[in-house]
Tab-separated table of C-alpha atoms in Angstrom:
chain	number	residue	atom	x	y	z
A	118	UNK	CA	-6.450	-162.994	-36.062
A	119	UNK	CA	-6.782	-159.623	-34.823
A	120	UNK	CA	-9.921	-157.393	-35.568
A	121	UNK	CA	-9.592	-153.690	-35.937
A	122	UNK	CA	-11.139	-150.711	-37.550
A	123	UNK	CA	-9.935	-147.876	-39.594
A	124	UNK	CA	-11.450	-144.478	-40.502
A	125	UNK	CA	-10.925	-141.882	-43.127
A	126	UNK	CA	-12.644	-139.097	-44.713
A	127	UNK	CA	-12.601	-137.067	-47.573
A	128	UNK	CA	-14.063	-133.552	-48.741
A	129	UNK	CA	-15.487	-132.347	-51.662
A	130	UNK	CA	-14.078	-129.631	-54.457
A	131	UNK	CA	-16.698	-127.610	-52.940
A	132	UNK	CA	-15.606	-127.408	-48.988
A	133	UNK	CA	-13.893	-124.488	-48.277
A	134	UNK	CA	-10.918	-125.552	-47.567
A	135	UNK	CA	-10.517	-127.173	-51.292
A	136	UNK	CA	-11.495	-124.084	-52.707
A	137	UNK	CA	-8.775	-122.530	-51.196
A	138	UNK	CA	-6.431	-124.935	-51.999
A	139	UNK	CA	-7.079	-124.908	-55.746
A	140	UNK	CA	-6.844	-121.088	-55.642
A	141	UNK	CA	-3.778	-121.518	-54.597
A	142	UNK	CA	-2.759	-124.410	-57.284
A	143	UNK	CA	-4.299	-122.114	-59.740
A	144	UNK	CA	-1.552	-119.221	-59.219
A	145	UNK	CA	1.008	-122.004	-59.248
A	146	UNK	CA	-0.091	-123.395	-62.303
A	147	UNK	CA	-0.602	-119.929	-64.020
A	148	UNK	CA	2.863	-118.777	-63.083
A	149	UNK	CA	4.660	-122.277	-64.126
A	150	UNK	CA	2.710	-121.833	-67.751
A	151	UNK	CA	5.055	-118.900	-68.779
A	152	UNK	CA	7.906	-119.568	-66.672
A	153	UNK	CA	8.920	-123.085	-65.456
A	154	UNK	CA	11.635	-122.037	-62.825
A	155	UNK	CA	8.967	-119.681	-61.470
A	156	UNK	CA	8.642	-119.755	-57.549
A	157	UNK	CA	5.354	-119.820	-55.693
A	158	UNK	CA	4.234	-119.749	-52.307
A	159	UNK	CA	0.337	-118.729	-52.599
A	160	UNK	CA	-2.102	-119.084	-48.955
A	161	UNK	CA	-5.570	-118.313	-49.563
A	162	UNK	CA	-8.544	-117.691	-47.531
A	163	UNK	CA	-12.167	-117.864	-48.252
A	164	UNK	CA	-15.056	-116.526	-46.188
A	165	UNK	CA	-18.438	-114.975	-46.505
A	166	UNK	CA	-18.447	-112.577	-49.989
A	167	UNK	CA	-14.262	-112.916	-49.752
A	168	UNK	CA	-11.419	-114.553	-51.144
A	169	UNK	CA	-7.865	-112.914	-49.952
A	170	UNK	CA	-5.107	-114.510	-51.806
A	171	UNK	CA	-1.556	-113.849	-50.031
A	172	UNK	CA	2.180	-115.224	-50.620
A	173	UNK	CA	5.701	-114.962	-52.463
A	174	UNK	CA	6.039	-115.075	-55.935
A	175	UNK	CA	9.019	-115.186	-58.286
A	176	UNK	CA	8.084	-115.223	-61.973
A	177	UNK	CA	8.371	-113.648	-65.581
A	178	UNK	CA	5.080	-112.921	-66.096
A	179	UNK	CA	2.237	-111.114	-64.048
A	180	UNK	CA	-0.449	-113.055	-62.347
A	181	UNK	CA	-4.074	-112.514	-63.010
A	182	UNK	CA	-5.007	-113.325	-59.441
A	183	UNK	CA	-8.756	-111.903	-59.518
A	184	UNK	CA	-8.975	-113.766	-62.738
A	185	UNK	CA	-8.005	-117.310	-61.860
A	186	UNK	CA	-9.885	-116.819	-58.161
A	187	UNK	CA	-13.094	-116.071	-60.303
A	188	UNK	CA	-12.567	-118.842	-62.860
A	189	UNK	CA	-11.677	-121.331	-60.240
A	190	UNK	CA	-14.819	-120.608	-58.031
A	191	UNK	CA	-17.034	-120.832	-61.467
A	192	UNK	CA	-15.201	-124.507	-62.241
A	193	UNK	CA	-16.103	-125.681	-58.770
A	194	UNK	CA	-20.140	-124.456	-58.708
A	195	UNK	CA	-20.581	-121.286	-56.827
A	196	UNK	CA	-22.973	-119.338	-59.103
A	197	UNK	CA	-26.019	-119.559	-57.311
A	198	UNK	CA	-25.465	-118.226	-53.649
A	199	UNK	CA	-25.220	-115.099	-53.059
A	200	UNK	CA	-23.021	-115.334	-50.183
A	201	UNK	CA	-20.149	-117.098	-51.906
A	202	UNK	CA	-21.163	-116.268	-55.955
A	203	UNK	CA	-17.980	-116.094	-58.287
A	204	UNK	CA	-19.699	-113.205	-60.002
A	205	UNK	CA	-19.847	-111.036	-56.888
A	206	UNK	CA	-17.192	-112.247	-54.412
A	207	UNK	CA	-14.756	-109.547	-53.600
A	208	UNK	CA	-10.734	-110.106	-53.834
A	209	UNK	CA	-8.218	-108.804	-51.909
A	210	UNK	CA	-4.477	-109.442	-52.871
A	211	UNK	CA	-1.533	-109.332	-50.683
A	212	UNK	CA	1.099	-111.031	-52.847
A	213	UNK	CA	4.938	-109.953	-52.930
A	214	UNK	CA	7.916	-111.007	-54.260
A	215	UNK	CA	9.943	-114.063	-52.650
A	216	UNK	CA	12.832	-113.425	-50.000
A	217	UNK	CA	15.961	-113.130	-51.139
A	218	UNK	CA	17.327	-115.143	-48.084
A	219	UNK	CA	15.114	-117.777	-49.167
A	220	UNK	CA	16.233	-117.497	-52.820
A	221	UNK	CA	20.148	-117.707	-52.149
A	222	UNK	CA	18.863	-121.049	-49.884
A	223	UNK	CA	17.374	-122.711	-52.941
A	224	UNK	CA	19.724	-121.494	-56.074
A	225	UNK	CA	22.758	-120.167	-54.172
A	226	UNK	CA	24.691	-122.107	-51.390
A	227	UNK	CA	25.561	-125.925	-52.170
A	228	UNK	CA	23.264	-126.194	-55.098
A	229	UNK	CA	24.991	-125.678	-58.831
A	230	UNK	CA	24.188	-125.555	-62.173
A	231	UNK	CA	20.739	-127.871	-61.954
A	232	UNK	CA	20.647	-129.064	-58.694
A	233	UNK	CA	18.363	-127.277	-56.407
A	234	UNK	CA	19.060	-126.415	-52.222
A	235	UNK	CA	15.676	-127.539	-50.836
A	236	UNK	CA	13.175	-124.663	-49.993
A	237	UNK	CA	12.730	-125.441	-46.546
A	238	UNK	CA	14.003	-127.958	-43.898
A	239	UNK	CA	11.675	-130.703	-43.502
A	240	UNK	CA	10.551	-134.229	-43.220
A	241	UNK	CA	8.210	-135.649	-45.393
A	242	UNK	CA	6.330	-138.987	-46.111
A	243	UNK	CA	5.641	-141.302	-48.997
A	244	UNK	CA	3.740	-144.670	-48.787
A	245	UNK	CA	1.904	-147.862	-50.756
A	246	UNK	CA	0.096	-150.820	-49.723
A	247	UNK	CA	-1.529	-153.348	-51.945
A	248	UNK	CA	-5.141	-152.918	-50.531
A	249	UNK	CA	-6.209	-151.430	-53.971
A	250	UNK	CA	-4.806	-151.431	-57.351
A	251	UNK	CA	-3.712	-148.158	-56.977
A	252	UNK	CA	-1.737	-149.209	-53.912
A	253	UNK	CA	-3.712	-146.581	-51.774
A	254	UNK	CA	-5.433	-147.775	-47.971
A	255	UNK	CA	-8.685	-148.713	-48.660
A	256	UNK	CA	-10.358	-146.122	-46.328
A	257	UNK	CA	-9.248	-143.168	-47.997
A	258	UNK	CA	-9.416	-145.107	-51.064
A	259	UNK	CA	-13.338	-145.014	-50.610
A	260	UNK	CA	-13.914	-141.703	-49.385
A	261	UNK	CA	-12.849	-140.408	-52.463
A	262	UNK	CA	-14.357	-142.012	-54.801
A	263	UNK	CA	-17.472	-141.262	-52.709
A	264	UNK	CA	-16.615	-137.686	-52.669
A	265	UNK	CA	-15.798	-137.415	-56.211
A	266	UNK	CA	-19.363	-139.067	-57.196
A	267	UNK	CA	-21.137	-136.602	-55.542
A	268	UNK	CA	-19.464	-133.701	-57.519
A	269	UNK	CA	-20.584	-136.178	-60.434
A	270	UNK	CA	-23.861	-136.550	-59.819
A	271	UNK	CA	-24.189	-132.735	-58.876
A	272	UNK	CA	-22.705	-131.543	-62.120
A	273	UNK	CA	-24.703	-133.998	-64.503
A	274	UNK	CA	-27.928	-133.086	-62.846
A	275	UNK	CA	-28.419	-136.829	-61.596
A	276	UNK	CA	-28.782	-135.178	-58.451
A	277	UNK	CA	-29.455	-131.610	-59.268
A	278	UNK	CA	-30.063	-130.573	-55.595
A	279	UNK	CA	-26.812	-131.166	-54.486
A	280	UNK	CA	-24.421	-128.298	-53.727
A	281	UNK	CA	-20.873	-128.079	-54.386
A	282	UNK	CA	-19.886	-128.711	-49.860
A	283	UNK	CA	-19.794	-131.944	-49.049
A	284	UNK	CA	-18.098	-134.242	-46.662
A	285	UNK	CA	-17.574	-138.266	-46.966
A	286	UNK	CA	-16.222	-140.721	-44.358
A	287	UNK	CA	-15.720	-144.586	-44.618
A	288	UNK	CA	-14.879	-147.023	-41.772
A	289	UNK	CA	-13.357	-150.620	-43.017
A	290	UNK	CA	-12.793	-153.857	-40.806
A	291	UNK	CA	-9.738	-155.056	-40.914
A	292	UNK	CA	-8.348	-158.843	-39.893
A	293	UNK	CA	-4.936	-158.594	-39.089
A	294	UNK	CA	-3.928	-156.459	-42.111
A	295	UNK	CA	-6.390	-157.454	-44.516
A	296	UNK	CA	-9.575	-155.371	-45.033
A	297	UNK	CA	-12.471	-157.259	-44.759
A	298	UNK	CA	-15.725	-155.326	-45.472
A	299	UNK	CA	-17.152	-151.572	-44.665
A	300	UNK	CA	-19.206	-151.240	-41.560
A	301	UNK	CA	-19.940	-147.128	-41.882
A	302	UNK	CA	-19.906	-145.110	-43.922
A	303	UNK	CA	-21.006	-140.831	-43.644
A	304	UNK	CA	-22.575	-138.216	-46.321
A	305	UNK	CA	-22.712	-134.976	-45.468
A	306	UNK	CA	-23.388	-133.046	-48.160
A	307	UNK	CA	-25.044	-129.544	-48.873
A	308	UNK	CA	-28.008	-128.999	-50.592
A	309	UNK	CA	-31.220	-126.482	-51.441
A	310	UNK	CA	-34.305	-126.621	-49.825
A	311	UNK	CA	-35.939	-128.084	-52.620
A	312	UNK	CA	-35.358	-131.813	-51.581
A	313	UNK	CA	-38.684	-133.220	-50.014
A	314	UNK	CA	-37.967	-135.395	-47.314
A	315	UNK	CA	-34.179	-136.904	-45.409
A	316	UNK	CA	-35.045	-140.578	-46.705
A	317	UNK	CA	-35.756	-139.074	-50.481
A	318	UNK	CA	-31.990	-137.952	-49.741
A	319	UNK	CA	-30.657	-141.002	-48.474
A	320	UNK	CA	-32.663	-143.181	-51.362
A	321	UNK	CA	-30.911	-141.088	-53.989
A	322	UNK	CA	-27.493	-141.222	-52.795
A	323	UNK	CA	-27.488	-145.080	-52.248
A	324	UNK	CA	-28.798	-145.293	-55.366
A	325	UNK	CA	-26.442	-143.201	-57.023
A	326	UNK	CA	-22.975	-142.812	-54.985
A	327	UNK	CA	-22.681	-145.298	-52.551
A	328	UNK	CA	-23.530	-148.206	-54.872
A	329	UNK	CA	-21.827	-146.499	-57.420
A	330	UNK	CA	-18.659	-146.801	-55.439
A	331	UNK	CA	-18.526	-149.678	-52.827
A	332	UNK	CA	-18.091	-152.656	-54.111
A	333	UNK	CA	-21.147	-155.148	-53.094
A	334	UNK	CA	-18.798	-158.120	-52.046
A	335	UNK	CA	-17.772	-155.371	-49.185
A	336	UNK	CA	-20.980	-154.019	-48.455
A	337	UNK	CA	-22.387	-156.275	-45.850
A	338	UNK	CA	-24.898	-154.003	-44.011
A	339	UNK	CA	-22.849	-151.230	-43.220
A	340	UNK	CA	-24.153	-148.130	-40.857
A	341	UNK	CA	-25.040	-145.219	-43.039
A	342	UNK	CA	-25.637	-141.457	-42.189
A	343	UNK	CA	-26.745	-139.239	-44.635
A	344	UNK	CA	-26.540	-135.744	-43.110
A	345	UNK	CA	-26.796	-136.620	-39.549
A	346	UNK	CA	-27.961	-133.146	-38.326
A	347	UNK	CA	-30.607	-133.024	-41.044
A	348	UNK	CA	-30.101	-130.071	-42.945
A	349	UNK	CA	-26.976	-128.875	-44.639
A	350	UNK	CA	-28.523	-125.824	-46.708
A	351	UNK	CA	-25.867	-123.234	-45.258
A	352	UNK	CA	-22.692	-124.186	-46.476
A	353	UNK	CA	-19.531	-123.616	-48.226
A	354	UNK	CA	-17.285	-120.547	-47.583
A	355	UNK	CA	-20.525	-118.504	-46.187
A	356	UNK	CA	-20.786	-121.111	-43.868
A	357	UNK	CA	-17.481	-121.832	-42.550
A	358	UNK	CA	-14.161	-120.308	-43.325
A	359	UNK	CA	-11.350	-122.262	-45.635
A	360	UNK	CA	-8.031	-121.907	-45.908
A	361	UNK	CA	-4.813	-123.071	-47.944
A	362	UNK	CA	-3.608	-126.318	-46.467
A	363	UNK	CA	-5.457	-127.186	-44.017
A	364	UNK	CA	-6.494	-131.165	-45.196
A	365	UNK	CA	-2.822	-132.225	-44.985
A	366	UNK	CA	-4.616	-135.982	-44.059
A	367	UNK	CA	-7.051	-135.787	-46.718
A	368	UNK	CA	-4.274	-134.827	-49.551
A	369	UNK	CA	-2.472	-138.150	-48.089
A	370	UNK	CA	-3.313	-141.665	-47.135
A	371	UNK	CA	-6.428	-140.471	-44.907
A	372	UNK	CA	-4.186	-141.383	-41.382
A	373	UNK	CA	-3.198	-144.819	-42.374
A	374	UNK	CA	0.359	-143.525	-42.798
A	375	UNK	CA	2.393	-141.015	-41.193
A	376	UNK	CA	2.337	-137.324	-42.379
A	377	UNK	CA	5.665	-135.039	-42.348
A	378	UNK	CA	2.823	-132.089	-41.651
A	379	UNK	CA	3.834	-129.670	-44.570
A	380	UNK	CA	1.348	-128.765	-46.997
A	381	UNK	CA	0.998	-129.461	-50.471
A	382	UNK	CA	-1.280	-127.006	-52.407
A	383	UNK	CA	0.155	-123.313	-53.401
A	384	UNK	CA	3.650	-124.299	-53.829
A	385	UNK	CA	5.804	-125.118	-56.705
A	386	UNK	CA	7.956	-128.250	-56.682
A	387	UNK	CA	11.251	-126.259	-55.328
A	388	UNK	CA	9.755	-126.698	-51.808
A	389	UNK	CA	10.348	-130.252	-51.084
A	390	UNK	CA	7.038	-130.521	-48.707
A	391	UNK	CA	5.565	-131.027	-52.575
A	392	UNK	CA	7.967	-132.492	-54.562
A	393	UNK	CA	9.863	-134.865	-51.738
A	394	UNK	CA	6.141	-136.400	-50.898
A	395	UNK	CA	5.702	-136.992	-54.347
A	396	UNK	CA	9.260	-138.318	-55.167
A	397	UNK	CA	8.785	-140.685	-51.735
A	398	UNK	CA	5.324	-141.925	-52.817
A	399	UNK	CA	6.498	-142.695	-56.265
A	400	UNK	CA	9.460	-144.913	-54.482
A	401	UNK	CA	7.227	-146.416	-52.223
A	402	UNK	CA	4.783	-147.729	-54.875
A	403	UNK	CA	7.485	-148.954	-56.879
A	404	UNK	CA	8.756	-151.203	-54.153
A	405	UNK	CA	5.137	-152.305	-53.314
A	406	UNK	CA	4.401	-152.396	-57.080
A	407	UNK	CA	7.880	-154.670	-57.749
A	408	UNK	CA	6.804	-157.367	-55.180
A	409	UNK	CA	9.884	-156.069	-52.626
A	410	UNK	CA	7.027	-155.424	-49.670
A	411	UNK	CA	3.408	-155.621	-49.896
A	412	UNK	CA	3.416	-152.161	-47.707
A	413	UNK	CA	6.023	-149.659	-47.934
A	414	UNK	CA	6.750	-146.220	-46.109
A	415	UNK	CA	9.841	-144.140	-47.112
A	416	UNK	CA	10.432	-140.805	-44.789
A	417	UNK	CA	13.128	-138.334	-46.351
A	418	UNK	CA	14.539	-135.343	-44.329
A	419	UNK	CA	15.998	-132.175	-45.932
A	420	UNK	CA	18.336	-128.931	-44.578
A	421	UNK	CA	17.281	-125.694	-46.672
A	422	UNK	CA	19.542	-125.133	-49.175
A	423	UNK	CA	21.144	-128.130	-49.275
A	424	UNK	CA	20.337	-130.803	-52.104
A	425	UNK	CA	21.260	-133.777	-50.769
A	426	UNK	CA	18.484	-135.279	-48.083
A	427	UNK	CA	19.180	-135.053	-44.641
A	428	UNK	CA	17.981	-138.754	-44.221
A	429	UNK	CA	16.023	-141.588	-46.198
A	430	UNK	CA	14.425	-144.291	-44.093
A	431	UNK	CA	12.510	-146.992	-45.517
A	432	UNK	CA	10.228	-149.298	-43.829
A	433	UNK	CA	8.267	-151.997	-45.261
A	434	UNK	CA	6.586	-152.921	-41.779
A	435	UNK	CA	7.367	-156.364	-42.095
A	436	UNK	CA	7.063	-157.217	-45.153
A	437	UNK	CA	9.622	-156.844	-46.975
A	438	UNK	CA	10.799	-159.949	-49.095
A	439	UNK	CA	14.620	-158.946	-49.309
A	440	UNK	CA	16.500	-158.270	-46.361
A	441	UNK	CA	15.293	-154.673	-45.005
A	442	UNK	CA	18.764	-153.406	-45.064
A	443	UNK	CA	19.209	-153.899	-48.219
A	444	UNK	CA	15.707	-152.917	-49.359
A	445	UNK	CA	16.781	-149.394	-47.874
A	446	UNK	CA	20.128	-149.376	-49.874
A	447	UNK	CA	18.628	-150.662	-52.670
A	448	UNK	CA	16.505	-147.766	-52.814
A	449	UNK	CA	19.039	-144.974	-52.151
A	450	UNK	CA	20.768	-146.232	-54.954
A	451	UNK	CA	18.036	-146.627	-57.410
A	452	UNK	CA	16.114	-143.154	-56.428
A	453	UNK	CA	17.532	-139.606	-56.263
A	454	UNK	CA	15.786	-137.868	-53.667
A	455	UNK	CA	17.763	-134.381	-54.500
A	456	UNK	CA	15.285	-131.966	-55.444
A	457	UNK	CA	16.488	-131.174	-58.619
A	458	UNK	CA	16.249	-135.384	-59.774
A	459	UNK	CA	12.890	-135.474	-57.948
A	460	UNK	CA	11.555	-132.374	-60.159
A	461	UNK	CA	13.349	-133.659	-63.404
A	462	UNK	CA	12.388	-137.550	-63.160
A	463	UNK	CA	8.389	-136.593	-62.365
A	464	UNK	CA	7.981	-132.932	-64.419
A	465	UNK	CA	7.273	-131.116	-62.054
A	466	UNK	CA	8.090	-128.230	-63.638
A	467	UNK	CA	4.912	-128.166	-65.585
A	468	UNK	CA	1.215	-126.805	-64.883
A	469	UNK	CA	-1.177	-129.365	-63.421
A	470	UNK	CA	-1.121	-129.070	-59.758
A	471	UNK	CA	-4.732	-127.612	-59.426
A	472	UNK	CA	-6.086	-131.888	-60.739
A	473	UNK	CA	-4.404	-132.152	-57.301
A	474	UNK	CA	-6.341	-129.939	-55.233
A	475	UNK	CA	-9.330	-131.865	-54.552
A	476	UNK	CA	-9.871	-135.896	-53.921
A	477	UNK	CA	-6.169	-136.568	-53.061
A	478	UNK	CA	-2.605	-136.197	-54.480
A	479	UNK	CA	-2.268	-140.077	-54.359
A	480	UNK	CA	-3.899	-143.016	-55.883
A	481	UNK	CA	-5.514	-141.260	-59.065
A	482	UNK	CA	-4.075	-141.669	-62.543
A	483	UNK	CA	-2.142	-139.021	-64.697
A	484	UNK	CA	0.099	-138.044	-62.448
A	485	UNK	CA	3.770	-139.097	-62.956
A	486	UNK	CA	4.429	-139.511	-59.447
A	487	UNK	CA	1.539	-142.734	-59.518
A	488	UNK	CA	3.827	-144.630	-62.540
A	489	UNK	CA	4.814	-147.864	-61.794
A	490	UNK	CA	7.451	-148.127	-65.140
A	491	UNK	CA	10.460	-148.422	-63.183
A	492	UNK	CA	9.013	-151.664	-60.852
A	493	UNK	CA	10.197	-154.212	-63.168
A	494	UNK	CA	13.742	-152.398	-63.521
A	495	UNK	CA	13.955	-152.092	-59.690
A	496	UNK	CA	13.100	-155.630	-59.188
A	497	UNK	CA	15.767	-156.748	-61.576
A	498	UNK	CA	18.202	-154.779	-59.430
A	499	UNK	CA	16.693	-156.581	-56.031
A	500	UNK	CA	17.272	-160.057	-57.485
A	501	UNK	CA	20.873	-158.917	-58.494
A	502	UNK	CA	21.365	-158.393	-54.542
């Protein structure tokens, strides 16, 4: 059986680059409150005692952009350096409306009544594997969790001299396809200069977020690094710049799978980098989730401003326990990838996005795009081949 290895990391709502991102998946929830056919593309940069928030927006209603930039920063923890404070930070806006080339592309052209022309051309990526229950790899799997606990145990005061950076990353064994056990695992997370020594550090996040989160049947003396340089008191947007988009592998399946390379965050669901990597993960878990493959990756390909995809492949790597073939027609049939069915079948239409943001857009509950209803319908149809 062959050994391997497999890394992936995660971030915290605190890195930079996550505050950026739910900025941006603030504005798009703030304009899809008041107007559901509203259309958003919002970047965002964060640096030292700055937040500039740039883009396209199409929407019935103005957009408190200061506002929701404040209230965001607040949400995540920034209210005690003076650097990066939500109180003090200064906002620059460069927002205008969206083009009208881009506009006839998505409502004009092929696209009628409901349907939608896709935003943008495209390719983009949805996948499942039964390595978890939530049909996520188990790498990235971990580093979230692991992530996520140290916002936990930062907010509750557990831990109360955390600060909001941080930075996660979990190696697993694998035999053959199977994951095995973790042999590393990496916290790097900021904090004040009230914490006494680097082992009081490592002691309490054992303690509190590593054996919180690992389960003990895989934790068979794995490598740990807490803060390998030592000191992490300088951090967040003060101590390196973030921007909108930028943790395209940490919003997915943490390298395990293949990655279209759009970005997620400050767009609504017309642009089918969103909504087609939700519509293909939500296929690809139902296959894996109605016993058709035990790992599933669907890739879908879209023209701007036309609804119908461009192409659909779908690739259970091997496992597939119907005929591939028909596994890919099977799915074609049963899922409509046009933008319009995508948005409509998984409400996407409706505020929400910023959950996303932070600790993945996969694998956690509550969003539509992780329901499994339609397995037991879709293996009905597989057994009817």
């Amino acid at each position: 059986m062959r050994q391997w290895f497999f890394t992936s990391e995660s971030v915290t709502e605190g890195h930079p680059d996550k505050v950026a991102d739910q900025i941006s998946d603030a504005v798009v929830d703030a304009a899809l409150s008041v107007d559901p056919n509203a259309r958003v593309a919002c970047e965002t940069l964060v640096t030292t005692g700055l937040v500039v928030v740039a883009g396209e927006l199409r929407a019935a209603t103005e957009i408190d952009f200061e506002g929701l930039a404040r209230q965001t920063i607040r949400k995540i923890g920034y209210v005690e350096d003076p650097n990066f404070h939500a109180d003090t930070v200064a906002v620059q806006v460069v927002a205008h409306t969206q083009s009208p080339d881009i506009a006839l592309g998505v409502d004009g052209g092929e696209a009628t009544n409901l349907e939608l022309g896709a935003g943008d051309q495209g390719l983009m990526f949805g996948y499942a594997v039964d390595q978890t229950p939530e049909l996520m790899p188990l790498p990235i799997a971990l580093a979230h969790r692991l992530a996520e606990r140290l916002a936990h145990v930062r907010k509750s005061g557990t831990l109360p001299y955390l600060r909001p950076d941080g930075k996660t990353q979990v190696t697993v064994e694998y035999q053959d396809k199977r994951p095995i056990r973790v042999t590393d695992i990496l916290i790097s997370t900021q904090h004040d200069e009230s914490i006494g020594t680097s082992q009081d550090m490592f002691d309490d996040l054992y303690r509190e977020v590593i054996s919180d989160v690992i389960p003990q049947d895989l934790l068979d003396e794995p490598r740990i690094f807490i803060n390998p340089t030592g000191r992490f008191v300088i951090g967040g947007p003060h101590g390196d710049t973030g921007l909108t988009g930028r943790k395209i592998i940490v919003d997915t399946y943490g390298g395990y799978a293949r990655h279209g390379g759009g970005a997620f965050s400050g767009k609504d669901a017309s642009k089918v980098d969103r909504s087609a990597a939700y519509g293909a993960r939500h296929a690809a878990k139902t296959v894996v989730a109605a016993g058709l493959a035990t790992e599933c990756e669907i890739q879908v390909s879209y023209a701007i401003g036309r609804s119908e995809p461009f192409s659909l492949l779908v690739d259970p790597h091997g496992t597939s326990t119907v005929d591939p073939a028909k596994l890919e027609s099977l799915v074609a049939d049963f899922f409509d990838f046009r933008p319009s069915a995508i948005i409509d079948r998984l409400k996407l239409t409706q505020p929400g996005f910023i959950e996303t943001a932070a600790y993945g857009h996969f694998g956690r509950p509550g969003f539509t795009w992780e329901s499994t209803d339609a397995a037991a319908e879709l293996a009905r149809a597989a057994a009817a081949l």
